[in-house]
């Protein structure tokens, strides 16, 4: 089911807008992550989709149907929350069956369907157990199965992994991805964790202060962020942000006429190299202050013209403490103006020296 917002705003007091002019299309059959900080508008957007809230202005469509004023019960959505909202006195099977029982689906059909869903979410071994015997991850699987039992046109997941430990979070995000692919149900997943969003979603919508900052494929948001907020919010380690003065002599050659607008530069940790490269790049004097290893990961603390930055993928055979020359591809240097808007590079085939 395709979901469209057409210039949707939300205000509780008709003065201060919570959501601002939201205009987007969520494609059918995809898994979409709503990503942003607390208070950014993620859950509020989800509640507008579900029908728990109605917009102050604008329209919401499911496919070609205008559902702006439609009651939540008539929208045919399934919801899973951070707190699973299951019935502790019922077994796994009875929890999955419950919404079908309320819909007066014949007993034999609901039994068969519940068993199929239990198999899909991999809780068959626990099918006759009460919830107290289940782990948090198993309870979340049951909640997803129960939401799917209603055959929803949309599956809405509001911070579904927040109560799980780190290992279970990784396991369940892969399970959510597998279940979405298996069912083909359009799924909208709210999270504040950019790592979850990058791993689970086909596309990510980044929200902040009730405004859609950027909406697109996961890799596009990582490699081609539209502004400083998106660039800093997505990626681990966090984007290195330095004053334009750190690379002032190279900025004109990289950004051309846009250079005068730039106040800050962003460089991702993996962009730094200790070897020259064939692609357009800048050459920078750096100083390696510290090299740390964390299993397969590494962290390299650098000084770049007096500013501290972090690298994580520099060639090990060239690594040693002290002053050396570093290289960064031009297409991995982001320029931002005073308001955090992106200024794009004018690609040059010549090496730039900082």
mmCIF file of C-alpha atoms in Angstrom:
data_model
loop_
_atom_site.group_PDB
_atom_site.id
_atom_site.type_symbol
_atom_site.label_atom_id
_atom_site.label_comp_id
_atom_site.label_asym_id
_atom_site.label_seq_id
_atom_site.Cartn_x
_atom_site.Cartn_y
_atom_site.Cartn_z
ATOM 1 C CA UNK A 1 0.000 0.000 0.000
ATOM 2 C CA UNK A 2 1.393 3.378 -1.055
ATOM 3 C CA UNK A 3 1.091 6.176 1.521
ATOM 4 C CA UNK A 4 1.044 9.838 0.456
ATOM 5 C CA UNK A 5 1.176 12.986 2.551
ATOM 6 C CA UNK A 6 0.107 16.101 0.659
ATOM 7 C CA UNK A 7 1.217 19.277 2.456
ATOM 8 C CA UNK A 8 0.287 17.903 5.888
ATOM 9 C CA UNK A 9 0.715 20.060 8.981
ATOM 10 C CA UNK A 10 -0.212 19.395 12.599
ATOM 11 C CA UNK A 11 -0.829 21.927 15.343
ATOM 12 C CA UNK A 12 -2.448 21.224 18.698
ATOM 13 C CA UNK A 13 -3.290 24.859 19.408
ATOM 14 C CA UNK A 14 -3.688 26.196 15.840
ATOM 15 C CA UNK A 15 -0.652 28.414 16.448
ATOM 16 C CA UNK A 16 2.475 26.339 16.911
ATOM 17 C CA UNK A 17 3.011 23.668 14.275
ATOM 18 C CA UNK A 18 4.328 20.289 15.445
ATOM 19 C CA UNK A 19 4.748 19.013 11.874
ATOM 20 C CA UNK A 20 5.503 21.361 8.988
ATOM 21 C CA UNK A 21 4.294 20.955 5.382
ATOM 22 C CA UNK A 22 5.005 17.233 5.076
ATOM 23 C CA UNK A 23 4.845 16.197 1.436
ATOM 24 C CA UNK A 24 6.095 12.712 0.525
ATOM 25 C CA UNK A 25 5.184 9.324 -0.939
ATOM 26 C CA UNK A 26 6.020 6.038 0.801
ATOM 27 C CA UNK A 27 6.203 3.363 -1.923
ATOM 28 C CA UNK A 28 4.187 0.162 -1.682
ATOM 29 C CA UNK A 29 5.858 -3.012 -0.442
ATOM 30 C CA UNK A 30 8.926 -1.331 1.058
ATOM 31 C CA UNK A 31 10.341 -1.067 4.569
ATOM 32 C CA UNK A 32 10.724 2.592 5.501
ATOM 33 C CA UNK A 33 12.506 3.898 8.602
ATOM 34 C CA UNK A 34 11.419 7.169 10.210
ATOM 35 C CA UNK A 35 14.663 8.328 11.805
ATOM 36 C CA UNK A 36 15.449 11.300 13.997
ATOM 37 C CA UNK A 37 16.072 12.555 17.529
ATOM 38 C CA UNK A 38 13.496 12.570 20.316
ATOM 39 C CA UNK A 39 10.850 15.180 19.584
ATOM 40 C CA UNK A 40 11.653 15.166 15.871
ATOM 41 C CA UNK A 41 8.148 14.112 14.788
ATOM 42 C CA UNK A 42 8.633 10.389 14.095
ATOM 43 C CA UNK A 43 5.910 8.911 16.306
ATOM 44 C CA UNK A 44 3.572 11.809 15.546
ATOM 45 C CA UNK A 45 3.912 11.051 11.831
ATOM 46 C CA UNK A 46 3.208 7.375 12.551
ATOM 47 C CA UNK A 47 0.092 8.337 14.521
ATOM 48 C CA UNK A 48 -1.154 10.405 11.578
ATOM 49 C CA UNK A 49 -0.700 7.398 9.305
ATOM 50 C CA UNK A 50 -2.534 5.120 11.741
ATOM 51 C CA UNK A 51 -5.434 7.542 12.197
ATOM 52 C CA UNK A 52 -4.822 8.098 15.915
ATOM 53 C CA UNK A 53 -4.246 11.755 14.995
ATOM 54 C CA UNK A 54 -5.733 13.881 12.234
ATOM 55 C CA UNK A 55 -3.811 16.664 10.476
ATOM 56 C CA UNK A 56 -4.597 20.334 10.920
ATOM 57 C CA UNK A 57 -4.094 20.869 7.183
ATOM 58 C CA UNK A 58 -3.326 18.744 4.157
ATOM 59 C CA UNK A 59 -4.404 15.284 3.048
ATOM 60 C CA UNK A 60 -3.311 11.680 3.596
ATOM 61 C CA UNK A 61 -3.849 8.992 0.966
ATOM 62 C CA UNK A 62 -3.582 5.204 1.062
ATOM 63 C CA UNK A 63 -3.138 4.435 -2.610
ATOM 64 C CA UNK A 64 -5.800 6.556 -4.322
ATOM 65 C CA UNK A 65 -8.096 6.638 -1.278
ATOM 66 C CA UNK A 66 -8.251 9.803 0.810
ATOM 67 C CA UNK A 67 -8.106 8.623 4.441
ATOM 68 C CA UNK A 68 -7.507 12.024 6.055
ATOM 69 C CA UNK A 69 -10.710 11.902 8.123
ATOM 70 C CA UNK A 70 -11.037 8.122 8.264
ATOM 71 C CA UNK A 71 -11.251 6.434 11.649
ATOM 72 C CA UNK A 72 -8.199 4.447 12.762
ATOM 73 C CA UNK A 73 -10.181 1.195 12.958
ATOM 74 C CA UNK A 74 -11.126 1.474 9.280
ATOM 75 C CA UNK A 75 -7.602 2.045 7.961
ATOM 76 C CA UNK A 76 -6.546 -1.582 8.208
ATOM 77 C CA UNK A 77 -3.158 -0.979 9.810
ATOM 78 C CA UNK A 78 -1.288 -3.206 12.248
ATOM 79 C CA UNK A 79 0.739 -1.562 15.000
ATOM 80 C CA UNK A 80 3.557 -2.815 17.225
ATOM 81 C CA UNK A 81 4.815 -0.594 20.029
ATOM 82 C CA UNK A 82 7.917 -0.386 22.191
ATOM 83 C CA UNK A 83 5.862 -2.055 24.946
ATOM 84 C CA UNK A 84 4.425 -5.143 23.336
ATOM 85 C CA UNK A 85 0.818 -4.776 24.632
ATOM 86 C CA UNK A 86 0.255 -8.529 24.720
ATOM 87 C CA UNK A 87 -2.077 -10.411 27.069
ATOM 88 C CA UNK A 88 0.083 -12.064 29.765
ATOM 89 C CA UNK A 89 -2.644 -14.522 30.823
ATOM 90 C CA UNK A 90 -2.919 -15.954 27.288
ATOM 91 C CA UNK A 91 -0.609 -18.357 25.482
ATOM 92 C CA UNK A 92 1.405 -17.356 22.429
ATOM 93 C CA UNK A 93 -1.183 -19.042 20.205
ATOM 94 C CA UNK A 94 -4.123 -17.292 21.866
ATOM 95 C CA UNK A 95 -2.399 -13.901 21.650
ATOM 96 C CA UNK A 96 -1.957 -14.325 17.890
ATOM 97 C CA UNK A 97 -5.523 -15.600 17.486
ATOM 98 C CA UNK A 98 -7.126 -12.801 19.529
ATOM 99 C CA UNK A 99 -7.608 -10.148 16.783
ATOM 100 C CA UNK A 100 -9.011 -12.800 14.427
ATOM 101 C CA UNK A 101 -11.415 -13.930 17.143
ATOM 102 C CA UNK A 102 -12.611 -10.333 17.564
ATOM 103 C CA UNK A 103 -13.122 -10.183 13.787
ATOM 104 C CA UNK A 104 -15.276 -13.352 14.045
ATOM 105 C CA UNK A 105 -13.067 -15.352 11.680
ATOM 106 C CA UNK A 106 -14.065 -19.047 11.799
ATOM 107 C CA UNK A 107 -12.161 -21.043 14.412
ATOM 108 C CA UNK A 108 -10.487 -23.466 12.000
ATOM 109 C CA UNK A 109 -9.249 -20.665 9.726
ATOM 110 C CA UNK A 110 -7.886 -18.545 12.564
ATOM 111 C CA UNK A 111 -6.139 -21.568 14.080
ATOM 112 C CA UNK A 112 -4.431 -22.403 10.771
ATOM 113 C CA UNK A 113 -3.475 -18.796 10.162
ATOM 114 C CA UNK A 114 -2.109 -18.320 13.693
ATOM 115 C CA UNK A 115 0.088 -21.397 13.346
ATOM 116 C CA UNK A 116 1.371 -20.148 9.974
ATOM 117 C CA UNK A 117 2.224 -16.766 11.508
ATOM 118 C CA UNK A 118 3.923 -18.411 14.489
ATOM 119 C CA UNK A 119 6.040 -20.356 12.032
ATOM 120 C CA UNK A 120 6.813 -17.173 10.070
ATOM 121 C CA UNK A 121 8.063 -15.312 13.151
ATOM 122 C CA UNK A 122 9.744 -18.448 14.554
ATOM 123 C CA UNK A 123 7.864 -18.913 17.828
ATOM 124 C CA UNK A 124 6.446 -22.390 17.154
ATOM 125 C CA UNK A 125 8.476 -23.959 20.004
ATOM 126 C CA UNK A 126 6.778 -21.519 22.414
ATOM 127 C CA UNK A 127 3.298 -21.748 20.875
ATOM 128 C CA UNK A 128 1.570 -23.092 24.022
ATOM 129 C CA UNK A 129 3.584 -21.111 26.564
ATOM 130 C CA UNK A 130 2.453 -18.080 28.554
ATOM 131 C CA UNK A 131 4.302 -14.814 27.949
ATOM 132 C CA UNK A 132 6.206 -14.943 31.244
ATOM 133 C CA UNK A 133 8.267 -17.821 29.857
ATOM 134 C CA UNK A 134 9.347 -15.818 26.780
ATOM 135 C CA UNK A 135 12.333 -13.527 26.268
ATOM 136 C CA UNK A 136 11.863 -9.932 25.150
ATOM 137 C CA UNK A 137 12.781 -10.867 21.592
ATOM 138 C CA UNK A 138 10.265 -13.716 21.547
ATOM 139 C CA UNK A 139 7.529 -11.440 22.886
ATOM 140 C CA UNK A 140 8.294 -8.928 20.153
ATOM 141 C CA UNK A 141 7.937 -11.695 17.546
ATOM 142 C CA UNK A 142 4.532 -12.577 19.001
ATOM 143 C CA UNK A 143 3.488 -8.905 18.833
ATOM 144 C CA UNK A 144 4.460 -8.762 15.149
ATOM 145 C CA UNK A 145 2.564 -11.998 14.423
ATOM 146 C CA UNK A 146 -0.533 -10.625 16.146
ATOM 147 C CA UNK A 147 -0.323 -7.398 14.135
ATOM 148 C CA UNK A 148 -0.023 -9.418 10.907
ATOM 149 C CA UNK A 149 -3.007 -11.591 11.872
ATOM 150 C CA UNK A 150 -5.313 -8.727 10.878
ATOM 151 C CA UNK A 151 -3.884 -8.832 7.327
ATOM 152 C CA UNK A 152 -2.980 -5.139 7.533
ATOM 153 C CA UNK A 153 -2.392 -2.978 4.502
ATOM 154 C CA UNK A 154 0.378 -1.333 6.539
ATOM 155 C CA UNK A 155 2.529 -2.535 9.421
ATOM 156 C CA UNK A 156 3.605 0.276 11.756
ATOM 157 C CA UNK A 157 6.442 -0.364 14.221
ATOM 158 C CA UNK A 158 7.048 2.324 16.861
ATOM 159 C CA UNK A 159 10.519 1.885 18.435
ATOM 160 C CA UNK A 160 9.977 -1.910 18.539
ATOM 161 C CA UNK A 161 13.530 -2.775 19.628
ATOM 162 C CA UNK A 162 14.104 -0.202 22.365
ATOM 163 C CA UNK A 163 13.512 -2.603 25.268
ATOM 164 C CA UNK A 164 15.883 -5.294 23.972
ATOM 165 C CA UNK A 165 19.546 -5.787 24.806
ATOM 166 C CA UNK A 166 22.210 -5.183 22.151
ATOM 167 C CA UNK A 167 22.428 -8.789 20.924
ATOM 168 C CA UNK A 168 18.651 -9.164 20.644
ATOM 169 C CA UNK A 169 18.356 -5.822 18.848
ATOM 170 C CA UNK A 170 20.670 -7.069 16.103
ATOM 171 C CA UNK A 171 18.793 -10.372 15.891
ATOM 172 C CA UNK A 172 15.352 -8.748 15.765
ATOM 173 C CA UNK A 173 16.227 -6.110 13.188
ATOM 174 C CA UNK A 174 17.264 -8.939 10.851
ATOM 175 C CA UNK A 175 14.031 -10.775 11.677
ATOM 176 C CA UNK A 176 11.915 -7.702 10.929
ATOM 177 C CA UNK A 177 13.660 -7.393 7.573
ATOM 178 C CA UNK A 178 13.089 -11.085 6.803
ATOM 179 C CA UNK A 179 9.404 -10.944 7.806
ATOM 180 C CA UNK A 180 8.782 -7.828 5.711
ATOM 181 C CA UNK A 181 10.327 -9.439 2.636
ATOM 182 C CA UNK A 182 8.324 -12.632 3.226
ATOM 183 C CA UNK A 183 4.977 -10.833 3.603
ATOM 184 C CA UNK A 184 5.501 -7.893 1.235
ATOM 185 C CA UNK A 185 3.535 -5.651 3.613
ATOM 186 C CA UNK A 186 4.477 -1.971 3.465
ATOM 187 C CA UNK A 187 6.220 -1.459 6.802
ATOM 188 C CA UNK A 188 7.065 1.814 8.552
ATOM 189 C CA UNK A 189 9.622 1.543 11.341
ATOM 190 C CA UNK A 190 10.253 4.357 13.844
ATOM 191 C CA UNK A 191 13.713 4.537 15.412
ATOM 192 C CA UNK A 192 16.187 7.060 16.822
ATOM 193 C CA UNK A 193 19.069 4.649 16.074
ATOM 194 C CA UNK A 194 20.714 5.376 12.724
ATOM 195 C CA UNK A 195 22.460 1.993 12.791
ATOM 196 C CA UNK A 196 19.094 0.198 12.994
ATOM 197 C CA UNK A 197 17.703 2.326 10.180
ATOM 198 C CA UNK A 198 20.671 1.666 7.885
ATOM 199 C CA UNK A 199 20.501 -2.089 8.480
ATOM 200 C CA UNK A 200 16.758 -2.663 8.277
ATOM 201 C CA UNK A 201 15.279 -0.163 5.804
ATOM 202 C CA UNK A 202 14.938 0.155 2.036
ATOM 203 C CA UNK A 203 14.583 3.903 2.470
ATOM 204 C CA UNK A 204 15.041 6.326 5.362
ATOM 205 C CA UNK A 205 13.095 9.485 6.155
ATOM 206 C CA UNK A 206 15.104 11.754 8.453
ATOM 207 C CA UNK A 207 12.987 14.101 10.571
ATOM 208 C CA UNK A 208 13.988 16.934 12.868
ATOM 209 C CA UNK A 209 11.789 19.538 14.544
ATOM 210 C CA UNK A 210 8.770 18.306 12.586
ATOM 211 C CA UNK A 211 10.421 18.794 9.193
ATOM 212 C CA UNK A 212 11.407 16.101 6.693
ATOM 213 C CA UNK A 213 15.118 16.751 6.254
ATOM 214 C CA UNK A 214 15.710 14.086 3.584
ATOM 215 C CA UNK A 215 13.931 10.973 2.286
ATOM 216 C CA UNK A 216 15.639 8.423 0.085
ATOM 217 C CA UNK A 217 17.589 5.190 -0.237
ATOM 218 C CA UNK A 218 19.777 4.372 2.758
ATOM 219 C CA UNK A 219 23.084 4.597 0.889
ATOM 220 C CA UNK A 220 22.060 7.871 -0.776
ATOM 221 C CA UNK A 221 21.496 9.521 2.597
ATOM 222 C CA UNK A 222 24.886 8.305 3.788
ATOM 223 C CA UNK A 223 26.937 9.278 0.738
ATOM 224 C CA UNK A 224 24.937 12.302 -0.438
ATOM 225 C CA UNK A 225 23.345 14.045 2.575
ATOM 226 C CA UNK A 226 21.354 17.143 1.765
ATOM 227 C CA UNK A 227 22.463 19.103 4.841
ATOM 228 C CA UNK A 228 24.709 19.023 7.893
ATOM 229 C CA UNK A 229 22.012 17.583 10.158
ATOM 230 C CA UNK A 230 21.555 14.486 7.975
ATOM 231 C CA UNK A 231 25.297 14.110 7.439
ATOM 232 C CA UNK A 232 25.971 14.160 11.186
ATOM 233 C CA UNK A 233 22.971 12.060 12.216
ATOM 234 C CA UNK A 234 23.736 9.170 9.867
ATOM 235 C CA UNK A 235 27.015 7.322 10.165
ATOM 236 C CA UNK A 236 29.280 5.866 12.848
ATOM 237 C CA UNK A 237 31.769 7.223 13.783
ATOM 238 C CA UNK A 238 30.025 10.553 13.559
ATOM 239 C CA UNK A 239 30.968 12.883 10.722
ATOM 240 C CA UNK A 240 34.101 14.960 11.341
ATOM 241 C CA UNK A 241 33.034 18.628 11.191
ATOM 242 C CA UNK A 242 35.774 21.265 11.002
ATOM 243 C CA UNK A 243 35.827 25.016 10.294
ATOM 244 C CA UNK A 244 36.409 25.934 6.670
ATOM 245 C CA UNK A 245 39.690 27.575 7.730
ATOM 246 C CA UNK A 246 41.204 24.106 8.211
ATOM 247 C CA UNK A 247 41.287 23.600 4.431
ATOM 248 C CA UNK A 248 40.944 27.187 3.255
ATOM 249 C CA UNK A 249 43.593 26.944 0.513
ATOM 250 C CA UNK A 250 41.861 23.929 -1.084
ATOM 251 C CA UNK A 251 38.236 25.040 -0.729
ATOM 252 C CA UNK A 252 38.203 27.381 -3.723
ATOM 253 C CA UNK A 253 39.470 24.674 -6.046
ATOM 254 C CA UNK A 254 36.914 22.176 -4.751
ATOM 255 C CA UNK A 255 33.773 24.290 -4.474
ATOM 256 C CA UNK A 256 34.420 27.038 -7.023
ATOM 257 C CA UNK A 257 31.897 29.864 -6.812
ATOM 258 C CA UNK A 258 30.195 28.260 -3.795
ATOM 259 C CA UNK A 259 33.324 28.464 -1.641
ATOM 260 C CA UNK A 260 32.463 31.897 -0.238
ATOM 261 C CA UNK A 261 29.267 30.517 1.362
ATOM 262 C CA UNK A 262 30.972 27.672 3.217
ATOM 263 C CA UNK A 263 31.524 27.917 6.969
ATOM 264 C CA UNK A 264 32.049 24.252 7.878
ATOM 265 C CA UNK A 265 33.389 21.125 6.186
ATOM 266 C CA UNK A 266 32.434 17.509 6.837
ATOM 267 C CA UNK A 267 34.654 14.465 6.210
ATOM 268 C CA UNK A 268 33.717 10.885 7.114
ATOM 269 C CA UNK A 269 36.199 8.768 9.072
ATOM 270 C CA UNK A 270 36.674 6.261 6.246
ATOM 271 C CA UNK A 271 37.546 8.973 3.709
ATOM 272 C CA UNK A 272 41.124 9.452 4.936
ATOM 273 C CA UNK A 273 43.927 7.570 3.183
ATOM 274 C CA UNK A 274 47.704 7.496 3.540
ATOM 275 C CA UNK A 275 48.249 6.733 -0.149
ATOM 276 C CA UNK A 276 47.659 8.917 -3.243
ATOM 277 C CA UNK A 277 44.608 7.914 -5.278
ATOM 278 C CA UNK A 278 43.544 8.053 -8.909
ATOM 279 C CA UNK A 279 40.274 9.899 -8.274
ATOM 280 C CA UNK A 280 40.167 13.682 -7.688
ATOM 281 C CA UNK A 281 41.427 14.322 -4.161
ATOM 282 C CA UNK A 282 43.094 16.746 -1.806
ATOM 283 C CA UNK A 283 46.497 16.287 -0.204
ATOM 284 C CA UNK A 284 46.673 17.325 3.470
ATOM 285 C CA UNK A 285 49.489 17.423 6.020
ATOM 286 C CA UNK A 286 48.261 15.446 9.048
ATOM 287 C CA UNK A 287 49.646 14.175 12.336
ATOM 288 C CA UNK A 288 48.680 10.734 13.674
ATOM 289 C CA UNK A 289 48.377 11.025 17.464
ATOM 290 C CA UNK A 290 46.918 7.665 18.468
ATOM 291 C CA UNK A 291 45.962 4.312 16.902
ATOM 292 C CA UNK A 292 43.521 2.024 18.730
ATOM 293 C CA UNK A 293 42.172 -1.404 17.767
ATOM 294 C CA UNK A 294 38.825 -2.828 18.889
ATOM 295 C CA UNK A 295 38.701 -6.301 17.355
ATOM 296 C CA UNK A 296 38.139 -5.730 13.634
ATOM 297 C CA UNK A 297 37.573 -2.011 14.151
ATOM 298 C CA UNK A 298 40.181 0.678 14.527
ATOM 299 C CA UNK A 299 40.193 4.324 15.550
ATOM 300 C CA UNK A 300 42.927 6.714 14.477
ATOM 301 C CA UNK A 301 43.104 10.140 16.102
ATOM 302 C CA UNK A 302 44.523 12.752 13.740
ATOM 303 C CA UNK A 303 45.363 16.416 13.765
ATOM 304 C CA UNK A 304 44.487 18.218 10.551
ATOM 305 C CA UNK A 305 45.902 21.741 10.467
ATOM 306 C CA UNK A 306 45.405 21.940 14.221
ATOM 307 C CA UNK A 307 41.910 20.384 14.324
ATOM 308 C CA UNK A 308 41.143 16.966 15.843
ATOM 309 C CA UNK A 309 39.499 14.414 13.518
ATOM 310 C CA UNK A 310 38.934 10.641 13.544
ATOM 311 C CA UNK A 311 39.810 8.114 10.826
ATOM 312 C CA UNK A 312 39.042 4.394 10.813
ATOM 313 C CA UNK A 313 40.182 2.747 7.577
ATOM 314 C CA UNK A 314 43.713 3.931 6.847
ATOM 315 C CA UNK A 315 46.156 1.463 5.306
ATOM 316 C CA UNK A 316 47.849 -0.413 8.168
ATOM 317 C CA UNK A 317 51.203 -0.768 6.402
ATOM 318 C CA UNK A 318 51.561 3.029 6.349
ATOM 319 C CA UNK A 319 50.325 3.733 9.873
ATOM 320 C CA UNK A 320 52.773 5.198 12.346
ATOM 321 C CA UNK A 321 52.585 7.993 14.865
ATOM 322 C CA UNK A 322 53.770 11.407 13.802
ATOM 323 C CA UNK A 323 53.493 13.782 10.886
ATOM 324 C CA UNK A 324 52.731 12.501 7.395
ATOM 325 C CA UNK A 325 50.641 13.277 4.316
ATOM 326 C CA UNK A 326 46.955 12.349 4.081
ATOM 327 C CA UNK A 327 44.637 12.132 1.082
ATOM 328 C CA UNK A 328 40.853 12.621 0.876
ATOM 329 C CA UNK A 329 38.620 12.207 -2.225
ATOM 330 C CA UNK A 330 36.969 15.458 -3.233
ATOM 331 C CA UNK A 331 33.556 13.797 -3.492
ATOM 332 C CA UNK A 332 33.800 12.877 0.207
ATOM 333 C CA UNK A 333 34.283 16.450 1.416
ATOM 334 C CA UNK A 334 30.973 18.095 2.293
ATOM 335 C CA UNK A 335 30.613 21.866 2.438
ATOM 336 C CA UNK A 336 27.962 23.516 4.637
ATOM 337 C CA UNK A 337 26.877 27.127 4.902
ATOM 338 C CA UNK A 338 26.005 29.005 8.102
ATOM 339 C CA UNK A 339 22.545 27.368 8.232
ATOM 340 C CA UNK A 340 23.884 23.859 7.634
ATOM 341 C CA UNK A 341 22.764 23.694 3.998
ATOM 342 C CA UNK A 342 24.920 21.647 1.659
ATOM 343 C CA UNK A 343 27.203 23.413 -0.842
ATOM 344 C CA UNK A 344 28.229 21.017 -3.595
ATOM 345 C CA UNK A 345 31.727 20.551 -4.983
ATOM 346 C CA UNK A 346 32.655 21.465 -8.542
ATOM 347 C CA UNK A 347 34.539 18.302 -9.490
ATOM 348 C CA UNK A 348 38.108 18.888 -10.615
ATOM 349 C CA UNK A 349 40.509 16.353 -12.090
ATOM 350 C CA UNK A 350 43.472 18.058 -10.446
ATOM 351 C CA UNK A 351 44.925 17.269 -7.043
ATOM 352 C CA UNK A 352 44.214 20.042 -4.529
ATOM 353 C CA UNK A 353 46.717 20.893 -1.786
ATOM 354 C CA UNK A 354 45.513 22.061 1.605
#
